[in-house]
Amino acid sequence: MAKDTSNNRTQYSESKMKLGISITPTGKELLSEMAKTTKLSRSELVERLSRGYISIKSELTNTILTLDFETKSGDANGSKNESKFPALKNIAVSQVSSAEAPPTSAEVAELNQALAEKEQNIATLQEKLTAYQKHKSTESVLKQTIAEKEYQISELQAQVKQLQDQEAHQSRSEEENQEAIAAWQQKITEQGQTIAQLQAQVNQLQQTHDVLKNTTVPKEHYEAIQAQLLEAQQQQDHQSQNQSISDQEYEALEYKLQQQYQIVESLQAQLQSVKTPHAKESQLRSQLHLQQETIQSLEEKVHRLQQVSAIGEYHLNRWRTHSF
């Protein structure tokens, strides 16, 4: 059966031409199905699609072509009476998501509002996170500072206790030193009194010596006295080698006594001038030891002189008795 093409010749003023394109079998099948549904031939369907008379709406649409024509009065749907196709001004292309239709202005506004809220929430959370991190950092610094301060306090408390112990020990030491100094001063005073007594004994012996020296004794009595004196001297300790009574010995003894008086006076002066209690005690011990040795030596000499004087007085009295 011959195909009727009379309508095609009357509908379009342009002559037809073959379209040399290749499509897939699926595309060819879909094109035939759409032509059957619209009751158009496949060429007419393509013609109307290209002229913008037919728009295909699909969920798979990802590109929209908008045709802008210089429209004139007439049938916009492409009626059979149309003699001339309006001129094409512009073709606008817009991309659409393959699974969604283009969003409306209300949807865009809603999305913008939701985005703004999300951004605000993110900013708020960021501020909270920053504040929390700052708080944690500050808390860590405070804990470290507190630990350092507690350590410093413990160190200071230990130092204070150590100073208190040292002060208490120093106070006890000063009291003990003062007591020791007072004891040494008492000993020095007693030694001074002993020296004074020895000086008096030396003076008395000196007087006895002078009497014996100035008394005229016969030769035989003098020789007897000398013999007895020699015997008494031999009975003394081996350390007392020279027991003769002489002016030099008395002068030396008196000189040493004067030195001891000077030592006592020096010690009393030094007690007032020495600054350190330990130095006072050490110096007093040394001086007192020297003084004790001198006193011991003086006592030994006085003892020997007393023995010699006693022997001399005994023989002098016997001589006086026989003479008178």
JSON list of C-alpha atoms in Angstrom, two decimals, residues 175-189 271 280-281:
[
{"chain": "A", "resi": 175, "resn": "GLU", "atom": "CA", "xyz": [73.82, 29.65, 125.82]},
{"chain": "A", "resi": 176, "resn": "GLU", "atom": "CA", "xyz": [76.33, 26.83, 126.26]},
{"chain": "A", "resi": 177, "resn": "ASN", "atom": "CA", "xyz": [79.15, 29.09, 125.06]},
{"chain": "A", "resi": 178, "resn": "GLN", "atom": "CA", "xyz": [78.11, 31.82, 127.47]},
{"chain": "A", "resi": 179, "resn": "GLU", "atom": "CA", "xyz": [78.09, 29.32, 130.31]},
{"chain": "A", "resi": 180, "resn": "ALA", "atom": "CA", "xyz": [81.51, 28.00, 129.24]},
{"chain": "A", "resi": 181, "resn": "ILE", "atom": "CA", "xyz": [82.90, 31.54, 129.03]},
{"chain": "A", "resi": 182, "resn": "ALA", "atom": "CA", "xyz": [81.55, 32.31, 132.49]},
{"chain": "A", "resi": 183, "resn": "ALA", "atom": "CA", "xyz": [83.19, 29.13, 133.81]},
{"chain": "A", "resi": 184, "resn": "TRP", "atom": "CA", "xyz": [86.52, 30.06, 132.21]},
{"chain": "A", "resi": 185, "resn": "GLN", "atom": "CA", "xyz": [86.27, 33.56, 133.65]},
{"chain": "A", "resi": 186, "resn": "GLN", "atom": "CA", "xyz": [85.66, 32.07, 137.08]},
{"chain": "A", "resi": 187, "resn": "LYS", "atom": "CA", "xyz": [88.69, 29.81, 136.67]},
{"chain": "A", "resi": 188, "resn": "ILE", "atom": "CA", "xyz": [90.82, 32.75, 135.55]},
{"chain": "A", "resi": 189, "resn": "THR", "atom": "CA", "xyz": [89.72, 34.72, 138.59]},
{"chain": "A", "resi": 271, "resn": "LEU", "atom": "CA", "xyz": [87.00, 38.27, 126.63]},
{"chain": "A", "resi": 280, "resn": "LYS", "atom": "CA", "xyz": [86.69, 32.87, 122.83]},
{"chain": "A", "resi": 281, "resn": "GLU", "atom": "CA", "xyz": [86.40, 29.40, 124.29]}
]
